[in-house]
Coordinates of C-alpha atoms in Angstrom, one line a residue:
Chain A
M171 CA 15.4 23.3 -20.9
T172 CA 16.5 22.0 -17.5
Q173 CA 13.1 20.2 -17.4
V174 CA 14.0 17.6 -20.1
P175 CA 16.5 15.4 -18.2
V176 CA 14.3 15.4 -15.1
Q177 CA 11.3 14.6 -17.1
E178 CA 13.2 11.7 -18.8
K179 CA 14.3 10.5 -15.3
V180 CA 10.6 10.5 -14.1
L181 CA 9.5 8.7 -17.3
N182 CA 12.3 6.1 -17.0
E183 CA 11.4 5.4 -13.3
N184 CA 7.7 5.1 -14.4
Q185 CA 8.8 2.7 -17.2
R186 CA 10.6 0.5 -14.6
L187 CA 7.5 0.4 -12.3
A188 CA 5.2 -0.2 -15.3
A189 CA 7.3 -3.2 -16.4
E190 CA 7.0 -4.6 -12.8
L191 CA 3.2 -4.1 -13.0
R192 CA 3.0 -5.8 -16.4
A193 CA 4.9 -8.9 -15.0
R194 CA 2.5 -9.1 -12.0
F195 CA -0.5 -8.7 -14.3
A196 CA 0.8 -11.5 -16.5
E197 CA 1.6 -13.8 -13.5
H198 CA -2.0 -13.5 -12.3
G199 CA -3.6 -13.5 -15.7
V200 CA -5.1 -10.1 -15.3
F201 CA -5.9 -8.2 -18.6
V202 CA -5.6 -4.5 -18.1
L203 CA -7.0 -1.6 -20.2
N204 CA -6.1 2.1 -19.7
L205 CA -9.0 4.4 -20.7
I206 CA -8.0 7.9 -21.6
S207 CA -10.1 10.8 -22.8
A208 CA -10.8 14.5 -22.3
P209 CA -12.8 15.4 -19.2
G210 CA -16.5 14.5 -19.8
S211 CA -16.2 12.2 -22.7
G212 CA -18.0 9.5 -20.8
K213 CA -15.3 7.1 -19.4
T214 CA -17.2 6.6 -16.2
A215 CA -20.5 6.1 -18.0
L216 CA -19.0 3.6 -20.4
L217 CA -17.5 1.6 -17.4
E218 CA -20.9 1.8 -15.6
R219 CA -22.6 0.2 -18.7
T220 CA -19.7 -2.3 -19.0
L221 CA -20.0 -3.5 -15.4
E222 CA -23.8 -3.6 -15.5
S223 CA -23.6 -5.9 -18.5
M224 CA -21.4 -8.4 -16.7
P225 CA -22.5 -11.5 -14.8
R226 CA -22.4 -11.2 -11.0
D227 CA -19.5 -13.6 -10.7
A228 CA -17.3 -11.8 -13.3
R229 CA -13.7 -11.3 -12.0
V230 CA -13.4 -7.7 -12.8
A231 CA -12.1 -4.6 -11.0
V232 CA -11.8 -0.9 -11.7
L233 CA -9.3 1.8 -10.7
T234 CA -10.5 5.3 -11.4
G235 CA -8.4 8.4 -11.3
D236 CA -9.3 12.0 -10.6
I237 CA -7.7 15.2 -9.4
Q238 CA -10.3 15.4 -6.6
T239 CA -13.5 13.7 -5.4
E240 CA -14.6 10.1 -4.9
N241 CA -17.6 10.6 -7.2
D242 CA -16.6 8.2 -9.9
A243 CA -15.8 5.4 -7.5
R244 CA -19.2 5.8 -5.8
R245 CA -20.9 5.6 -9.2
L246 CA -18.9 2.6 -10.3
A247 CA -19.2 0.7 -7.0
R248 CA -23.0 0.4 -7.5
A249 CA -22.4 -2.5 -9.9
G250 CA -21.0 -4.5 -7.0
F251 CA -17.4 -5.1 -8.3
P252 CA -14.3 -3.9 -6.5
V253 CA -13.5 -0.3 -7.3
Q254 CA -10.8 2.0 -6.0
Q255 CA -10.6 5.8 -6.5
I256 CA -7.1 7.3 -7.0
T257 CA -7.2 11.0 -6.3
T258 CA -4.0 12.6 -7.6
G259 CA -4.1 15.9 -5.8
G260 CA -3.0 18.2 -8.6
T261 CA -1.3 15.6 -10.9
C262 CA -2.9 15.6 -14.4
H263 CA -2.4 11.9 -15.1
L264 CA -2.1 8.5 -13.4
D265 CA 1.4 7.0 -13.1
A266 CA 2.7 3.5 -12.5
R267 CA 3.5 4.2 -8.8
M268 CA -0.1 5.2 -8.1
I269 CA -1.3 1.9 -9.7
T270 CA 1.3 -0.1 -7.8
R271 CA 0.1 1.3 -4.5
A272 CA -3.5 0.7 -5.4
V273 CA -3.2 -2.9 -6.6
E274 CA -1.2 -3.8 -3.4
K275 CA -4.6 -3.5 -1.5
W276 CA -6.0 -6.3 -3.7
N277 CA -5.2 -9.9 -4.4
L278 CA -4.7 -9.8 -8.1
G279 CA -5.5 -13.5 -8.4
D280 CA -9.2 -12.5 -7.8
F281 CA -9.4 -10.8 -11.1
D282 CA -9.1 -11.5 -14.8
T283 CA -9.9 -8.0 -16.1
L284 CA -8.9 -4.6 -14.6
F285 CA -10.1 -1.3 -16.1
I286 CA -8.1 1.8 -15.3
E287 CA -9.9 5.0 -15.9
N288 CA -7.3 7.8 -16.2
V289 CA -7.6 11.4 -15.2
G290 CA -9.6 13.4 -17.9
N291 CA -6.9 14.8 -20.1
L292 CA -6.0 14.0 -23.7
V293 CA -2.3 15.0 -23.4
C294 CA -0.2 13.9 -20.3
P295 CA -1.8 10.5 -19.6
S296 CA -0.5 9.3 -23.0
S297 CA 3.1 9.5 -21.8
Y298 CA 2.7 7.3 -18.7
D299 CA 2.7 3.5 -19.1
L300 CA 0.7 1.9 -16.4
G301 CA 1.6 -1.7 -17.2
E302 CA -1.6 -2.0 -19.2
H303 CA -2.1 -4.3 -22.2
A304 CA -3.8 -1.7 -24.3
K305 CA -4.8 1.9 -24.1
V306 CA -8.3 2.9 -25.3
V307 CA -9.1 6.5 -26.2
L308 CA -12.7 7.8 -25.9
L309 CA -13.9 10.7 -28.1
S310 CA -17.3 12.2 -27.5
V311 CA -19.0 13.3 -30.7
T312 CA -19.8 16.6 -29.0
E313 CA -16.0 17.4 -29.0
G314 CA -15.7 18.0 -32.8
E315 CA -14.0 16.1 -35.6
A316 CA -10.5 17.6 -35.3
K317 CA -9.4 16.1 -31.9
P318 CA -7.4 13.2 -33.5
L319 CA -5.4 15.7 -35.5
K320 CA -4.9 18.1 -32.5
Y321 CA -3.9 15.3 -30.0
P322 CA -2.2 12.8 -32.3
S323 CA -0.1 11.1 -29.6
I324 CA -2.9 9.4 -27.7
F325 CA -4.7 8.3 -30.9
A326 CA -1.4 6.8 -32.2
K327 CA -0.9 4.9 -29.0
A328 CA -4.4 3.6 -28.4
E329 CA -5.5 0.3 -29.8
A330 CA -9.2 1.3 -30.0
C331 CA -11.1 4.5 -30.2
V332 CA -14.6 4.6 -28.7
L333 CA -16.7 7.3 -30.4
N334 CA -19.2 8.0 -27.6
K335 CA -22.5 9.9 -27.2
I336 CA -23.7 8.9 -30.7
D337 CA -27.3 9.4 -29.5
L338 CA -26.6 13.1 -29.7
L339 CA -25.6 13.0 -33.4
P340 CA -29.0 14.2 -34.7
H341 CA -28.6 17.4 -32.6
L342 CA -25.0 18.2 -33.6
V343 CA -23.0 19.7 -36.5
F344 CA -20.6 16.7 -36.5
D345 CA -19.5 14.8 -39.6
L346 CA -18.9 11.2 -38.6
R347 CA -17.1 10.4 -41.8
V348 CA -14.6 13.3 -41.3
A349 CA -14.1 12.2 -37.7
K350 CA -13.4 8.6 -38.7
A351 CA -11.0 9.8 -41.5
N352 CA -9.1 11.9 -38.9
I353 CA -8.9 8.9 -36.4
E354 CA -7.6 6.7 -39.2
K355 CA -5.1 9.4 -40.2
A356 CA -3.8 9.6 -36.6
H357 CA -3.7 5.8 -36.3
P358 CA -4.2 3.7 -39.5
G359 CA -6.0 0.5 -38.6
I360 CA -7.2 1.5 -35.1
A361 CA -10.4 -0.2 -34.0
V362 CA -13.3 2.3 -34.0
L363 CA -16.3 1.5 -31.8
E364 CA -19.5 3.7 -31.7
T365 CA -21.3 3.8 -28.4
S366 CA -24.0 5.6 -26.5
C367 CA -24.2 5.1 -22.8
T368 CA -27.7 6.6 -22.8
S369 CA -29.3 4.4 -25.5
R370 CA -26.8 1.6 -24.8
E371 CA -26.2 1.3 -28.6
G372 CA -22.8 -0.3 -29.3
V373 CA -22.1 -1.2 -25.6
R374 CA -22.3 -4.9 -26.4
T375 CA -19.8 -4.5 -29.4
W376 CA -17.5 -2.7 -27.0
T377 CA -17.6 -5.4 -24.3
E378 CA -17.1 -8.1 -27.0
W379 CA -14.1 -6.2 -28.2
V380 CA -12.7 -6.2 -24.6
Q381 CA -13.3 -10.0 -24.4
A382 CA -11.7 -10.7 -27.7
R383 CA -8.7 -8.5 -27.0
R384 CA -8.3 -10.3 -23.6
A385 CA -8.5 -13.7 -25.3
A386 CA -6.0 -12.6 -27.9
E387 CA -3.6 -11.4 -25.2
F388 CA -3.6 -14.6 -23.3
S389 CA -3.5 -17.0 -26.3
R390 CA -0.5 -15.0 -27.5
A391 CA 1.1 -15.4 -24.0
T392 CA 0.4 -19.1 -24.0
A393 CA 1.8 -19.5 -27.5
G394 CA 4.9 -17.7 -26.3
H395 CA 5.6 -20.2 -23.5
Chain B
M26 CA 10.3 14.0 -5.8
T27 CA 13.2 15.6 -7.7
Q28 CA 10.6 17.1 -10.0
V29 CA 9.4 19.6 -7.5
P30 CA 12.2 22.2 -7.4
V31 CA 12.6 22.1 -11.2
Q32 CA 8.9 22.5 -11.6
E33 CA 9.1 25.5 -9.2
K34 CA 12.0 27.0 -11.2
V35 CA 10.0 26.6 -14.4
L36 CA 6.9 28.3 -12.8
N37 CA 9.1 31.1 -11.3
E38 CA 10.6 31.8 -14.7
N39 CA 7.1 31.8 -16.2
Q40 CA 6.0 34.2 -13.5
R41 CA 8.8 36.6 -14.4
L42 CA 7.9 36.5 -18.1
A43 CA 4.2 36.9 -17.3
A44 CA 4.9 40.0 -15.2
E45 CA 6.8 41.5 -18.2
L46 CA 3.9 40.6 -20.5
R47 CA 1.4 42.2 -18.1
A48 CA 3.4 45.4 -18.0
R49 CA 3.5 45.5 -21.9
F50 CA -0.2 44.9 -22.1
A51 CA -0.9 47.7 -19.6
E52 CA 1.4 50.1 -21.5
H53 CA -0.5 49.5 -24.7
G54 CA -4.0 49.3 -23.1
V55 CA -4.6 45.8 -24.2
F56 CA -7.1 43.8 -22.2
V57 CA -6.2 40.1 -22.2
L58 CA -8.4 37.1 -21.5
N59 CA -7.1 33.5 -21.1
L60 CA -9.7 30.9 -22.2
I61 CA -9.3 27.5 -20.7
S62 CA -11.4 24.3 -21.0
A63 CA -11.4 20.6 -21.7
P64 CA -10.8 19.7 -25.4
G65 CA -14.0 20.2 -27.3
S66 CA -15.9 22.4 -24.9
G67 CA -16.2 25.1 -27.6
K68 CA -13.5 27.7 -27.0
T69 CA -12.9 28.2 -30.8
A70 CA -16.6 28.3 -31.5
L71 CA -17.2 30.9 -28.8
L72 CA -14.4 33.0 -30.2
E73 CA -15.8 32.7 -33.7
R74 CA -19.2 34.0 -32.5
T75 CA -17.4 36.7 -30.5
L76 CA -15.4 38.0 -33.5
E77 CA -18.4 37.8 -35.8
S78 CA -20.4 40.0 -33.5
M79 CA -17.7 42.7 -33.5
P80 CA -17.6 45.8 -35.8
R81 CA -15.1 45.5 -38.7
D82 CA -12.8 48.2 -37.1
A83 CA -12.7 46.5 -33.7
R84 CA -9.1 46.4 -32.3
V85 CA -9.1 42.7 -31.4
A86 CA -6.7 39.8 -31.9
V87 CA -6.5 36.1 -31.0
L88 CA -3.7 33.7 -30.1
T89 CA -4.9 30.1 -30.3
G90 CA -2.9 27.2 -28.8
D91 CA -2.9 23.6 -29.8
I92 CA -0.5 20.6 -29.6
Q93 CA -0.8 20.2 -33.4
T94 CA -2.6 21.7 -36.4
E95 CA -3.4 25.2 -37.6
N96 CA -7.1 24.3 -37.8
D97 CA -8.3 26.8 -35.2
A98 CA -6.3 29.8 -36.6
R99 CA -7.9 29.1 -40.0
R100 CA -11.4 29.0 -38.5
L101 CA -10.8 32.2 -36.5
A102 CA -9.1 34.1 -39.3
R103 CA -12.3 34.1 -41.4
A104 CA -13.7 36.9 -39.3
G105 CA -10.9 39.1 -40.6
F106 CA -9.0 40.0 -37.4
P107 CA -5.4 39.1 -36.7
V108 CA -5.0 35.5 -35.5
Q109 CA -1.8 33.5 -34.7
Q110 CA -1.7 29.8 -34.0
I111 CA 0.7 28.6 -31.4
T112 CA 1.5 24.9 -31.8
T113 CA 3.1 23.6 -28.7
G114 CA 4.5 20.3 -30.1
G115 CA 3.8 18.0 -27.1
T116 CA 3.3 20.6 -24.4
C117 CA -0.1 20.4 -22.7
H118 CA -0.4 24.2 -22.0
L119 CA 0.6 27.6 -23.2
D120 CA 3.3 29.4 -21.2
A121 CA 4.4 33.0 -21.0
R122 CA 7.4 32.4 -23.3
M123 CA 5.2 31.3 -26.1
I124 CA 3.0 34.3 -25.7
T125 CA 6.0 36.6 -25.6
R126 CA 7.3 35.2 -28.9
A127 CA 3.9 35.5 -30.5
V128 CA 3.2 39.1 -29.5
E129 CA 6.6 40.2 -30.7
K130 CA 5.2 39.7 -34.2
W131 CA 2.5 42.3 -33.6
N132 CA 2.4 45.9 -32.7
L133 CA 0.4 45.7 -29.5
G134 CA -0.7 49.4 -29.9
D135 CA -3.0 48.1 -32.7
F136 CA -5.2 46.2 -30.2
D137 CA -7.4 46.9 -27.2
T138 CA -8.5 43.3 -26.6
L139 CA -6.5 40.0 -27.0
F140 CA -8.1 36.6 -26.5
I141 CA -5.8 33.7 -25.8
E142 CA -7.3 30.3 -26.4
N143 CA -5.3 27.8 -24.4
V144 CA -4.6 24.2 -25.2
G145 CA -7.6 22.0 -24.4
N146 CA -6.8 20.8 -20.9
L147 CA -8.5 21.5 -17.6
V148 CA -5.4 20.8 -15.5
C149 CA -2.0 22.2 -16.5
P150 CA -3.0 25.5 -18.1
S151 CA -4.4 26.7 -14.8
S152 CA -0.8 26.8 -13.4
Y153 CA 0.7 29.0 -16.1
D154 CA 0.1 32.8 -15.9
L155 CA 0.2 34.3 -19.4
G156 CA 0.1 37.9 -18.2
E157 CA -3.7 37.9 -18.7
H158 CA -6.1 40.1 -16.8
A159 CA -8.5 37.3 -16.2
K160 CA -8.9 33.6 -16.9
V161 CA -12.3 32.3 -18.2
V162 CA -13.2 28.6 -17.9
L163 CA -15.6 27.0 -20.4
L164 CA -17.7 24.0 -19.4
S165 CA -19.8 22.2 -22.0
V166 CA -23.1 20.9 -20.6
T167 CA -22.3 17.6 -22.3
E168 CA -19.4 17.1 -19.8
G169 CA -21.5 16.4 -16.8
E170 CA -22.2 18.4 -13.6
A171 CA -19.2 17.2 -11.5
K172 CA -16.3 18.9 -13.4
P173 CA -16.0 21.9 -11.0
L174 CA -15.5 19.5 -8.1
K175 CA -13.0 17.3 -10.0
Y176 CA -10.9 20.2 -11.4
P177 CA -11.3 22.8 -8.7
S178 CA -8.1 24.7 -9.4
I179 CA -9.1 26.2 -12.7
F180 CA -12.6 27.0 -11.5
A181 CA -11.1 28.8 -8.4
K182 CA -8.8 30.8 -10.6
A183 CA -11.3 31.8 -13.3
E184 CA -13.3 35.0 -13.0
A185 CA -16.1 33.7 -15.2
C186 CA -17.4 30.3 -16.2
V187 CA -19.1 30.0 -19.6
L188 CA -21.6 27.1 -19.6
N189 CA -21.6 26.3 -23.2
K190 CA -23.7 24.1 -25.6
I191 CA -27.0 24.9 -23.7
D192 CA -28.9 24.1 -26.9
L193 CA -28.2 20.5 -26.2
L194 CA -29.8 20.5 -22.7
P195 CA -33.1 19.0 -23.9
H196 CA -31.2 15.9 -25.1
L197 CA -29.0 15.4 -22.0
V198 CA -29.3 14.0 -18.5
F199 CA -27.7 17.2 -17.0
D200 CA -29.0 19.1 -14.0
L201 CA -28.2 22.8 -14.6
R202 CA -28.9 23.6 -10.9
V203 CA -26.5 21.0 -9.6
A204 CA -23.8 22.2 -12.1
K205 CA -24.3 25.8 -11.0
A206 CA -24.1 24.8 -7.3
N207 CA -20.9 22.9 -8.0
I208 CA -19.4 25.9 -9.9
E209 CA -20.4 28.2 -6.9
K210 CA -18.8 25.7 -4.5
A211 CA -15.5 25.7 -6.4
H212 CA -15.6 29.5 -6.7
P213 CA -18.1 31.4 -4.6
G214 CA -19.3 34.5 -6.6
I215 CA -17.8 33.6 -10.0
A216 CA -19.7 35.0 -13.0
V217 CA -21.7 32.2 -14.8
L218 CA -22.7 32.8 -18.4
E219 CA -24.9 30.4 -20.4
T220 CA -24.2 30.2 -24.1
S221 CA -24.9 28.3 -27.2
C222 CA -22.6 28.9 -30.2
T223 CA -25.2 27.0 -32.4
S224 CA -28.3 29.0 -31.5
R225 CA -26.2 32.0 -30.5
E226 CA -28.2 32.3 -27.2
G227 CA -26.2 34.1 -24.6
V228 CA -23.4 35.2 -26.9
R229 CA -24.3 38.9 -26.5
T230 CA -24.3 38.6 -22.7
W231 CA -20.8 37.1 -23.0
T232 CA -19.5 39.9 -25.2
E233 CA -21.0 42.4 -22.9
W234 CA -19.3 40.8 -19.9
V235 CA -16.0 41.1 -21.8
Q236 CA -16.6 44.8 -22.5
A237 CA -17.6 45.5 -18.9
R238 CA -14.6 43.6 -17.5
R239 CA -12.3 45.5 -19.9
A240 CA -13.8 48.8 -18.8
A241 CA -13.5 47.9 -15.2
E242 CA -9.8 46.9 -15.7
F243 CA -8.8 50.2 -17.2
S244 CA -10.9 52.5 -15.0
R245 CA -9.2 50.7 -12.1
A246 CA -5.8 51.3 -13.7
T247 CA -6.6 55.0 -14.2
A248 CA -7.9 55.4 -10.7
G249 CA -4.6 53.8 -9.5
H250 CA -2.5 56.6 -11.3

């Protein structure tokens, strides 16, 4: 019970830092996505395919979060774009302070798109605003159809759901229609994108979604001026 | 920063309740396992196969935790043994208070084995003692080989690691030897059990492990008297 006010204080402080981050991202024209999923749904693999599909001079960067290890940063750095690993120690999510510290090492004017790969966890990361323009939730088809009903918060907050590992569908007992109905129930109207990072099916549709969402964000911002 | 002492207080209170639970389990001769994994690794499916393999008069019960929905309790109840769903609201783990409330609805003398299926999360559940005799971590082979290095705490605390969904190995880029080496690195000497809840391969070895671990627990307890 005593936890509630402290938790609120932590979230309020996070909200303040996230608002500062959002202002800095807007100032430099950086579009920011916060990728959230269970451990092993394929966030790093999707980002590998995303970076590989980009021209060498793309102005893109990645922050990748994990409890321990620099594995993901090493994997992602192969594409040649700036990558920073954030290791949280024991913390089960990224927070705005961690993002603030990381982006201070960069000149944000060098980028137009920043991907943030959160710690693998479907619960806690959904509560921490990182100043992003949109959250994206990944769901691997190996995880079963019920996840959107069991973890409704992150599905409600995400603008898009990437249904990943669809190359495995022939080998699974997984009803794609039920899964999509559950996603739609948790978040009516959410964009649903099917991908395989092995066969590369759907990766182009995903990167096009990112580009379109970025364009929409900044035309909105311009219209607002 | 202010979070630390409150978090400690919460964990100390949990520890006190867990000790009470452990005493009650010992008094009634109930062997308790706490199953932890990422969302979608197959905890419910493993418990379904486990319950199906048991004789009708087995003295077994299940508590199953989720943020939302009674799905898992419905699935598990089909086997005919007592099952309770614990829905945590937004909380990302089960705690000892939730277990205390749930077991009050039962006569513990009716059971010799209690399975607790934790909320799908590789991080936070590892910090909350539920009065169990052993933690078991599940890792689906679809989740990649690096999980034991990225989430070392739960692998260090678990007595056994169930490598699940091995029927999918022919369709994955997954190196079983690397995964096992990483598990062994996170917890030297941990029991590693390979299972498929689809083909049922390895399920008997798993249930035998549970029986043997139970027998060891109570022979140890008797020797201690």
